[in-house]
Amino acid sequence: MNEKKIIELKNVAKSYDGEMILDHISLDVHEKEFVTFLGPSGCGKTTTLRIIAGFVTPDTGDVVFDGTRINDIPAYKRHVNTVFQKYALFPHLNVYENIAFALRLNKVSEEEIFERVEEMLAMVNLRGFEKRDVNLLSGGQQQRVAIARALINKPKVLLLDEPLGALDLKLRKDMQNELKNIQRKTGITFIYVTHDQEEALSMSDTVVVMADGKIQQIGTPTDIYNEPQNAFVADFIGESNIIDGIMLDDYKVRFSGHEFECLDKGFDKNERVDVVVRPEDVDVTKPGQGMLDGVVTSVTFKGVHYEIIVNINNFKWMIQSTDYVEPNQNIGIYIEPDAIHIMKRSEYSGKFGDYSSFSDELEKLSDASEEEE
Ligand SMILES: Nc1ncnc2c1ncn2[C@@H]1O[C@H](COP(=O)(O)OP(=O)(O)OP(=O)(O)O)[C@@H](O)[C@H]1O
Ligand SMILES: [Mg+2]
């Protein structure tokens, strides 16, 4: 990214009632960038946005805007607007007046207001809605008004806190595309919050994965998916088998009792590592013809592929394959070197990446339904 930095968080920390909510996070956001904070509920996404907007003051650390420290600049003086999940439109004003609101405060001329509101209405696909009562609009339309209202005074940065969270799936997808287009057209920096990984991967230039008040990884969607930095990221983004391994040497890792070739290097000899293998990267073979053998414990049809749970040495792997296999069948699995990704161990090691609970749950469910019969 060549663009210059527009927002920098430097070692920002925030506690509430003695509990560390943001644990010294640092982050650069560049001009024209679409950055997404992605993480589970309670990890500190909204708090981070509020610190950037100026609604929350960090305990320590600096918030820098366009090269200047702005910790002490009040929210209304920052060149930043926010769009919330709840649209918070003015109920007594029509669509036109809702969008015009900030310009009227700034005593902009009637002519210019008209021009800019019309431009915004076109941008969010609401031409002809000027006189409508905002209370009678659909959720998607209300959110478009909220976006137009936030963009009308041309903020340098737009903060969006789960803006599509209240919309149904189909409308969400449409709005995702529209938001992305609006961001490209206006060149405004977007900082977007979601806990939906698919939304984050499909919209962003840069994804910031957060958990437990810390930044776990910052990268492009492809980096985050292909090169997760630890077991948390590997588990949170997509499906992952995460296995204990030992790095025997550069390009050589041992796990599940077998020695595998891989593309990773630079670890200590015999260093314990976390090994990630994505379900779509595992090939099914006849027993004895792959690298590992196991027993199929469940098969679920997913449309594009089957989702197969296989017990290999008491570790339950998830495999996605277009080939059908039977429950209880013995199979082999084959893994190419480039399908193996090695990670440093972390506080998240051993916590994720085994699909036991997944298939136990299914077994319990099917036991329960058998009992009912
Ligand atoms: N004003 C406050 N006083 C006390 N605790 C707070 C306050 N604001 C946030 N918290 C706590 O800080 C933590 C992080 O909250 P935050 O709203 O940033 O999470 P989030 O990542 O946005 O979660 P969600 O996805 O549920 O919106 C939570 O445990 C929350 O309860
Ligand atoms: Mg939140």
Short mmCIF file of C-alpha atoms and ligand atoms in Angstrom, two decimals:
data_model
loop_
_atom_site.label_atom_id
_atom_site.label_comp_id
_atom_site.label_asym_id
_atom_site.label_seq_id
_atom_site.Cartn_x
_atom_site.Cartn_y
_atom_site.Cartn_z
CA MET A 1 0.00 0.00 0.00
CA ASN A 2 1.62 3.28 -1.18
CA GLU A 3 -0.96 5.63 0.24
CA LYS A 4 0.03 7.66 3.25
CA LYS A 5 -1.08 6.90 6.78
CA ILE A 6 -4.31 8.60 7.78
CA ILE A 7 -4.83 6.98 11.19
CA GLU A 8 -2.29 5.47 13.55
CA LEU A 9 -2.98 3.80 16.85
CA LYS A 10 0.18 3.53 18.91
CA ASN A 11 0.20 1.20 21.87
CA VAL A 12 -3.39 2.03 22.78
CA ALA A 13 -4.75 0.46 25.97
CA LYS A 14 -8.15 0.71 27.66
CA SER A 15 -9.50 -0.90 30.81
CA TYR A 16 -12.99 -0.91 32.25
CA ASP A 17 -13.44 -1.78 35.93
CA GLY A 18 -9.89 -3.11 36.15
CA GLU A 19 -10.35 -5.37 33.16
CA MET A 20 -8.06 -4.85 30.17
CA ILE A 21 -10.34 -4.43 27.15
CA LEU A 22 -7.70 -3.24 24.67
CA ASP A 23 -4.25 -4.55 25.46
CA HIS A 24 -1.76 -2.15 23.84
CA ILE A 25 -2.79 -2.30 20.22
CA SER A 26 -0.94 -0.63 17.37
CA LEU A 27 -2.28 -0.21 13.88
CA ASP A 28 -1.81 1.92 10.75
CA VAL A 29 -4.69 2.78 8.43
CA HIS A 30 -3.87 4.31 5.04
CA GLU A 31 -5.74 6.74 2.83
CA LYS A 32 -8.34 5.08 0.59
CA GLU A 33 -7.95 1.79 2.41
CA PHE A 34 -10.88 -0.49 3.31
CA VAL A 35 -9.88 -1.91 6.69
CA THR A 36 -12.02 -4.38 8.62
CA PHE A 37 -11.84 -5.25 12.31
CA LEU A 38 -12.90 -8.86 12.60
CA GLY A 39 -13.29 -10.79 15.83
CA PRO A 40 -15.70 -12.47 18.22
CA SER A 41 -18.18 -10.60 20.37
CA GLY A 42 -16.55 -8.64 23.17
CA CYS A 43 -13.03 -8.59 21.69
CA GLY A 44 -12.91 -4.78 21.59
CA LYS A 45 -13.89 -3.84 18.04
CA THR A 46 -16.45 -1.19 18.94
CA THR A 47 -14.20 0.21 21.66
CA THR A 48 -11.41 0.65 19.08
CA LEU A 49 -13.78 2.46 16.72
CA ARG A 50 -14.99 4.70 19.51
CA ILE A 51 -11.42 5.61 20.36
CA ILE A 52 -10.81 6.62 16.74
CA ALA A 53 -14.08 8.58 16.68
CA GLY A 54 -13.25 10.33 19.96
CA PHE A 55 -16.12 8.97 22.07
CA VAL A 56 -13.74 6.98 24.28
CA THR A 57 -10.39 8.18 25.65
CA PRO A 58 -7.63 5.57 25.82
CA ASP A 59 -5.83 5.09 29.17
CA THR A 60 -2.46 5.10 27.45
CA GLY A 61 -1.17 5.33 23.89
CA ASP A 62 -1.61 7.77 21.03
CA VAL A 63 -4.28 8.28 18.41
CA VAL A 64 -2.79 10.01 15.39
CA PHE A 65 -4.75 11.52 12.51
CA ASP A 66 -2.90 12.62 9.39
CA GLY A 67 0.35 12.91 11.36
CA THR A 68 -1.10 14.84 14.32
CA ARG A 69 -1.85 13.42 17.77
CA ILE A 70 -5.59 13.87 18.35
CA ASN A 71 -6.13 12.30 21.79
CA ASP A 72 -7.39 15.65 23.09
CA ILE A 73 -9.43 16.68 20.06
CA PRO A 74 -13.17 16.26 20.75
CA ALA A 75 -15.23 13.94 18.54
CA TYR A 76 -17.07 16.69 16.68
CA LYS A 77 -13.80 18.25 15.52
CA ARG A 78 -12.43 15.03 14.01
CA HIS A 79 -12.81 14.43 10.26
CA VAL A 80 -14.50 11.16 10.99
CA ASN A 81 -18.14 10.04 10.78
CA THR A 82 -19.75 6.86 12.07
CA VAL A 83 -22.49 4.60 10.72
CA PHE A 84 -24.00 2.34 13.38
CA GLN A 85 -25.92 -0.90 13.16
CA LYS A 86 -28.99 0.95 14.39
CA TYR A 87 -29.49 3.67 11.87
CA ALA A 88 -30.44 6.43 14.32
CA LEU A 89 -32.12 8.59 11.68
CA PHE A 90 -34.05 11.68 12.78
CA PRO A 91 -37.62 10.34 12.83
CA HIS A 92 -39.27 13.73 12.36
CA LEU A 93 -37.26 14.58 9.22
CA ASN A 94 -37.81 13.17 5.73
CA VAL A 95 -35.07 11.49 3.69
CA TYR A 96 -33.85 14.73 2.13
CA GLU A 97 -33.64 16.59 5.45
CA ASN A 98 -31.93 13.69 7.20
CA ILE A 99 -29.17 13.73 4.61
CA ALA A 100 -29.00 17.54 4.51
CA PHE A 101 -28.72 17.84 8.28
CA ALA A 102 -24.96 18.32 8.70
CA LEU A 103 -24.82 20.81 5.83
CA ARG A 104 -27.60 22.92 7.36
CA LEU A 105 -25.68 23.03 10.65
CA ASN A 106 -22.72 24.34 8.70
CA LYS A 107 -24.86 27.01 6.98
CA VAL A 108 -24.21 25.72 3.48
CA SER A 109 -26.32 27.45 0.80
CA GLU A 110 -29.67 25.91 -0.25
CA GLU A 111 -28.38 25.42 -3.79
CA GLU A 112 -25.29 23.53 -2.70
CA ILE A 113 -27.30 21.45 -0.24
CA PHE A 114 -29.62 20.44 -3.06
CA GLU A 115 -26.76 19.47 -5.33
CA ARG A 116 -24.94 17.46 -2.70
CA VAL A 117 -28.02 15.66 -1.37
CA GLU A 118 -28.98 14.68 -4.92
CA GLU A 119 -25.45 13.40 -5.52
CA MET A 120 -25.64 11.33 -2.33
CA LEU A 121 -29.08 9.96 -3.18
CA ALA A 122 -27.73 8.80 -6.51
CA MET A 123 -24.72 7.25 -4.80
CA VAL A 124 -26.86 5.13 -2.46
CA ASN A 125 -29.53 4.36 -5.10
CA LEU A 126 -32.32 6.33 -3.50
CA ARG A 127 -33.15 8.86 -6.22
CA GLY A 128 -36.79 9.91 -5.96
CA PHE A 129 -37.00 9.14 -2.21
CA GLU A 130 -36.47 12.78 -1.11
CA LYS A 131 -39.88 13.34 0.46
CA ARG A 132 -40.30 9.89 1.99
CA ASP A 133 -40.92 9.42 5.72
CA VAL A 134 -37.84 7.60 7.06
CA ASN A 135 -39.99 5.58 9.48
CA LEU A 136 -41.69 3.88 6.55
CA LEU A 137 -38.51 2.80 4.76
CA SER A 138 -37.21 -0.77 4.80
CA GLY A 139 -34.15 -1.59 6.91
CA GLY A 140 -31.90 -1.55 3.84
CA GLN A 141 -33.26 1.81 2.69
CA GLN A 142 -32.85 3.32 6.16
CA GLN A 143 -29.26 2.14 6.22
CA ARG A 144 -28.65 3.79 2.82
CA VAL A 145 -29.96 7.07 4.22
CA ALA A 146 -27.65 6.69 7.22
CA ILE A 147 -24.69 6.11 4.89
CA ALA A 148 -25.60 9.10 2.71
CA ARG A 149 -25.94 11.25 5.81
CA ALA A 150 -22.53 10.17 7.06
CA LEU A 151 -20.85 10.83 3.71
CA ILE A 152 -22.41 14.20 2.85
CA ASN A 153 -19.84 16.33 4.65
CA LYS A 154 -17.01 14.37 3.05
CA PRO A 155 -15.28 12.90 6.09
CA LYS A 156 -11.71 11.69 5.59
CA VAL A 157 -12.61 8.47 7.34
CA LEU A 158 -15.92 6.63 7.67
CA LEU A 159 -16.32 4.26 10.59
CA LEU A 160 -18.95 1.54 10.12
CA ASP A 161 -19.93 -0.59 13.12
CA GLU A 162 -21.70 -3.73 11.87
CA PRO A 163 -23.81 -1.55 9.55
CA LEU A 164 -25.42 -4.56 7.84
CA GLY A 165 -25.96 -6.62 10.97
CA ALA A 166 -29.72 -6.09 11.05
CA LEU A 167 -30.34 -6.97 7.39
CA ASP A 168 -31.28 -10.36 5.98
CA LEU A 169 -28.66 -12.36 4.10
CA LYS A 170 -29.65 -11.48 0.54
CA LEU A 171 -29.86 -7.75 1.26
CA ARG A 172 -26.58 -7.93 3.16
CA LYS A 173 -24.82 -9.32 0.09
CA ASP A 174 -26.25 -6.57 -2.12
CA MET A 175 -25.29 -3.89 0.38
CA GLN A 176 -21.78 -5.32 0.73
CA ASN A 177 -21.24 -4.77 -2.98
CA GLU A 178 -22.75 -1.32 -2.87
CA LEU A 179 -20.65 -0.25 0.10
CA LYS A 180 -17.53 -1.48 -1.64
CA ASN A 181 -18.50 0.52 -4.76
CA ILE A 182 -19.22 3.65 -2.72
CA GLN A 183 -15.85 3.33 -1.03
CA ARG A 184 -14.06 3.01 -4.38
CA LYS A 185 -15.97 5.91 -5.94
CA THR A 186 -15.46 8.33 -3.05
CA GLY A 187 -11.91 7.24 -2.15
CA ILE A 188 -12.84 7.70 1.52
CA THR A 189 -11.04 5.46 4.02
CA PHE A 190 -13.47 2.92 5.49
CA ILE A 191 -12.94 1.26 8.85
CA TYR A 192 -15.50 -1.47 9.05
CA VAL A 193 -16.43 -3.71 11.97
CA THR A 194 -17.93 -7.16 11.61
CA HIS A 195 -17.82 -10.57 13.24
CA ASP A 196 -18.71 -12.19 9.91
CA GLN A 197 -15.51 -13.57 8.39
CA GLU A 198 -16.96 -13.95 4.90
CA GLU A 199 -17.99 -10.30 4.87
CA ALA A 200 -14.51 -9.29 6.05
CA LEU A 201 -12.71 -11.38 3.45
CA SER A 202 -14.86 -10.29 0.53
CA MET A 203 -14.89 -6.53 1.19
CA SER A 204 -11.55 -5.54 2.68
CA ASP A 205 -8.12 -4.49 1.48
CA THR A 206 -6.84 -5.23 4.96
CA VAL A 207 -8.28 -7.39 7.72
CA VAL A 208 -7.39 -6.86 11.38
CA VAL A 209 -8.19 -10.02 13.35
CA MET A 210 -8.84 -9.28 17.02
CA ALA A 211 -9.38 -11.51 20.06
CA ASP A 212 -9.12 -10.94 23.79
CA GLY A 213 -8.32 -7.24 23.36
CA LYS A 214 -5.31 -7.97 21.19
CA ILE A 215 -4.60 -7.80 17.49
CA GLN A 216 -3.89 -11.36 16.38
CA GLN A 217 -3.00 -10.59 12.77
CA ILE A 218 -3.10 -7.79 10.21
CA GLY A 219 -3.04 -8.72 6.54
CA THR A 220 -4.79 -8.97 3.19
CA PRO A 221 -7.71 -11.41 3.07
CA THR A 222 -5.54 -13.92 1.18
CA ASP A 223 -2.71 -13.67 3.72
CA ILE A 224 -5.06 -14.13 6.61
CA TYR A 225 -6.59 -17.21 5.02
CA ASN A 226 -3.45 -18.82 3.63
CA GLU A 227 -0.91 -17.79 6.23
CA PRO A 228 -2.71 -17.54 9.57
CA GLN A 229 -0.33 -16.46 12.31
CA ASN A 230 -1.69 -18.59 15.12
CA ALA A 231 -4.31 -21.20 16.00
CA PHE A 232 -6.91 -18.56 16.83
CA VAL A 233 -6.75 -16.97 13.38
CA ALA A 234 -6.63 -20.34 11.60
CA ASP A 235 -9.72 -21.47 13.47
CA PHE A 236 -11.68 -18.22 13.23
CA ILE A 237 -11.21 -17.79 9.48
CA GLY A 238 -12.65 -20.71 7.56
CA GLU A 239 -12.38 -24.34 8.65
CA SER A 240 -9.04 -25.73 9.80
CA ASN A 241 -7.54 -28.92 11.10
CA ILE A 242 -4.91 -27.79 13.60
CA ILE A 243 -2.57 -30.55 14.74
CA ASP A 244 0.38 -30.66 17.15
CA GLY A 245 3.58 -31.15 15.20
CA ILE A 246 7.35 -31.16 15.49
CA MET A 247 9.53 -29.36 12.98
CA LEU A 248 12.27 -31.93 12.31
CA ASP A 249 14.22 -29.70 9.99
CA ASP A 250 13.59 -27.03 7.34
CA TYR A 251 10.79 -28.32 5.07
CA LYS A 252 10.20 -31.39 7.23
CA VAL A 253 7.46 -31.73 9.85
CA ARG A 254 6.15 -34.69 11.84
CA PHE A 255 2.54 -34.99 12.96
CA SER A 256 0.02 -37.78 13.47
CA GLY A 257 2.92 -40.22 13.52
CA HIS A 258 4.06 -39.45 9.98
CA GLU A 259 6.82 -37.34 8.45
CA PHE A 260 5.58 -34.76 5.91
CA GLU A 261 7.30 -32.51 3.43
CA CYS A 262 6.25 -28.87 3.71
CA LEU A 263 7.30 -25.43 2.42
CA ASP A 264 8.08 -23.86 5.80
CA LYS A 265 11.53 -23.20 7.26
CA GLY A 266 13.34 -21.16 9.87
CA PHE A 267 12.09 -23.02 12.95
CA ASP A 268 14.37 -24.52 15.60
CA LYS A 269 15.29 -28.18 15.21
CA ASN A 270 12.55 -30.26 16.88
CA GLU A 271 10.52 -27.13 17.71
CA ARG A 272 6.94 -27.90 18.67
CA VAL A 273 4.57 -26.22 16.23
CA ASP A 274 0.91 -25.99 15.26
CA VAL A 275 0.20 -27.46 11.83
CA VAL A 276 -2.80 -26.21 9.82
CA VAL A 277 -4.37 -28.16 7.00
CA ARG A 278 -7.51 -26.80 5.35
CA PRO A 279 -10.31 -29.35 4.73
CA GLU A 280 -10.40 -28.60 0.99
CA ASP A 281 -6.67 -29.40 0.67
CA VAL A 282 -6.93 -33.02 1.82
CA ASP A 283 -7.33 -35.74 -0.82
CA VAL A 284 -9.13 -39.00 -0.05
CA THR A 285 -7.37 -42.24 -1.14
CA LYS A 286 -7.84 -45.95 -0.62
CA PRO A 287 -6.58 -47.13 2.78
CA GLY A 288 -2.79 -47.56 2.81
CA GLN A 289 -2.33 -45.44 -0.32
CA GLY A 290 -2.15 -42.04 1.38
CA MET A 291 -0.01 -40.80 4.22
CA LEU A 292 -2.45 -41.46 7.05
CA ASP A 293 -5.35 -43.85 7.51
CA GLY A 294 -8.55 -43.27 9.40
CA VAL A 295 -12.21 -44.16 9.83
CA VAL A 296 -15.03 -41.98 8.57
CA THR A 297 -17.29 -40.94 11.44
CA SER A 298 -19.76 -38.72 9.61
CA VAL A 299 -20.61 -37.47 6.14
CA THR A 300 -22.73 -34.41 5.42
CA PHE A 301 -23.81 -33.30 1.95
CA LYS A 302 -23.10 -29.57 1.51
CA GLY A 303 -24.11 -29.04 -2.11
CA VAL A 304 -20.70 -28.34 -3.62
CA HIS A 305 -18.92 -31.05 -1.62
CA TYR A 306 -19.29 -33.57 1.17
CA GLU A 307 -18.07 -32.61 4.59
CA ILE A 308 -16.40 -35.70 5.98
CA ILE A 309 -15.21 -36.20 9.56
CA VAL A 310 -12.43 -38.78 9.81
CA ASN A 311 -10.94 -40.21 12.98
CA ILE A 312 -7.16 -40.43 12.56
CA ASN A 313 -5.30 -41.52 15.71
CA ASN A 314 -8.14 -40.15 17.84
CA PHE A 315 -7.96 -36.74 16.22
CA LYS A 316 -11.02 -35.87 14.18
CA TRP A 317 -10.18 -34.23 10.86
CA MET A 318 -12.59 -32.36 8.66
CA ILE A 319 -12.21 -33.07 4.95
CA GLN A 320 -14.18 -31.55 2.10
CA SER A 321 -14.39 -33.75 -0.94
CA THR A 322 -16.60 -34.21 -3.99
CA ASP A 323 -16.07 -37.99 -3.70
CA TYR A 324 -18.65 -39.80 -1.58
CA VAL A 325 -17.43 -42.06 1.19
CA GLU A 326 -19.51 -44.16 3.61
CA PRO A 327 -19.66 -43.64 7.36
CA ASN A 328 -17.47 -46.28 9.10
CA GLN A 329 -15.43 -46.75 5.91
CA ASN A 330 -11.64 -46.94 6.19
CA ILE A 331 -9.93 -44.33 4.02
CA GLY A 332 -6.47 -42.92 3.45
CA ILE A 333 -5.63 -39.23 3.15
CA TYR A 334 -3.02 -37.53 1.02
CA ILE A 335 -1.68 -34.00 1.68
CA GLU A 336 0.52 -32.02 -0.74
CA PRO A 337 3.44 -30.08 0.79
CA ASP A 338 1.88 -26.72 -0.12
CA ALA A 339 -1.32 -27.64 1.74
CA ILE A 340 0.60 -27.73 5.02
CA HIS A 341 1.04 -24.46 6.89
CA ILE A 342 3.24 -24.29 10.00
CA MET A 343 2.59 -21.82 12.83
CA LYS A 344 4.45 -20.91 16.00
CA ARG A 345 2.78 -22.21 19.13
CA SER A 346 0.75 -19.64 21.07
CA GLU A 347 -1.63 -19.32 23.99
CA TYR A 348 -4.27 -20.72 21.60
CA SER A 349 -2.37 -23.97 20.89
CA GLY A 350 -4.43 -27.07 21.57
CA LYS A 351 -7.65 -25.09 21.95
CA PHE A 352 -8.90 -25.32 18.39
CA GLY A 353 -8.84 -27.34 15.23
CA ASP A 354 -10.11 -30.79 16.24
CA TYR A 355 -13.60 -31.65 15.03
CA SER A 356 -14.41 -34.10 17.88
CA SER A 357 -17.00 -31.94 19.53
CA PHE A 358 -18.46 -31.45 16.11
CA SER A 359 -18.98 -35.14 15.38
CA ASP A 360 -19.79 -35.99 19.04
CA GLU A 361 -22.57 -33.46 18.79
CA LEU A 362 -23.87 -35.13 15.65
CA GLU A 363 -23.61 -38.55 17.29
CA LYS A 364 -25.53 -37.30 20.31
CA LEU A 365 -28.16 -35.79 18.08
CA SER A 366 -28.57 -39.01 16.10
CA ASP A 367 -28.56 -41.09 19.33
CA ALA A 368 -31.31 -38.87 20.66
CA SER A 369 -33.42 -39.22 17.54
CA GLU A 370 -32.91 -43.01 17.51
CA GLU A 371 -34.11 -43.16 21.11
CA GLU A 372 -37.22 -41.28 20.15
CA GLU A 373 -38.09 -43.82 17.47
N1 LIG B 1 -18.45 1.68 28.85
C1 LIG B 1 -18.10 0.44 29.22
N2 LIG B 1 -18.04 0.10 30.52
C2 LIG B 1 -17.67 -1.13 30.92
N3 LIG B 1 -17.35 -2.13 30.05
C3 LIG B 1 -17.39 -1.85 28.73
C4 LIG B 1 -17.78 -0.56 28.24
N4 LIG B 1 -17.70 -0.58 26.89
C5 LIG B 1 -17.32 -1.83 26.55
N5 LIG B 1 -17.12 -2.60 27.64
C6 LIG B 1 -16.65 -4.00 27.66
O1 LIG B 1 -15.52 -4.09 26.83
C7 LIG B 1 -15.49 -5.30 26.09
C8 LIG B 1 -15.34 -5.01 24.62
O2 LIG B 1 -16.51 -4.38 24.15
P1 LIG B 1 -16.73 -3.96 22.65
O3 LIG B 1 -18.08 -3.31 22.57
O4 LIG B 1 -15.58 -3.17 22.17
O5 LIG B 1 -16.74 -5.39 21.93
P2 LIG B 1 -17.06 -5.74 20.41
O6 LIG B 1 -15.86 -6.44 19.88
O7 LIG B 1 -17.56 -4.56 19.67
O8 LIG B 1 -18.22 -6.84 20.58
P3 LIG B 1 -19.59 -7.07 19.70
O9 LIG B 1 -19.17 -7.90 18.51
O10 LIG B 1 -20.44 -7.86 20.64
O11 LIG B 1 -20.15 -5.74 19.33
C9 LIG B 1 -16.76 -6.02 26.47
O12 LIG B 1 -16.44 -6.97 27.45
C10 LIG B 1 -17.66 -4.94 27.02
O13 LIG B 1 -18.54 -5.46 27.97
MG MG B 2 -19.39 -4.01 18.85
#
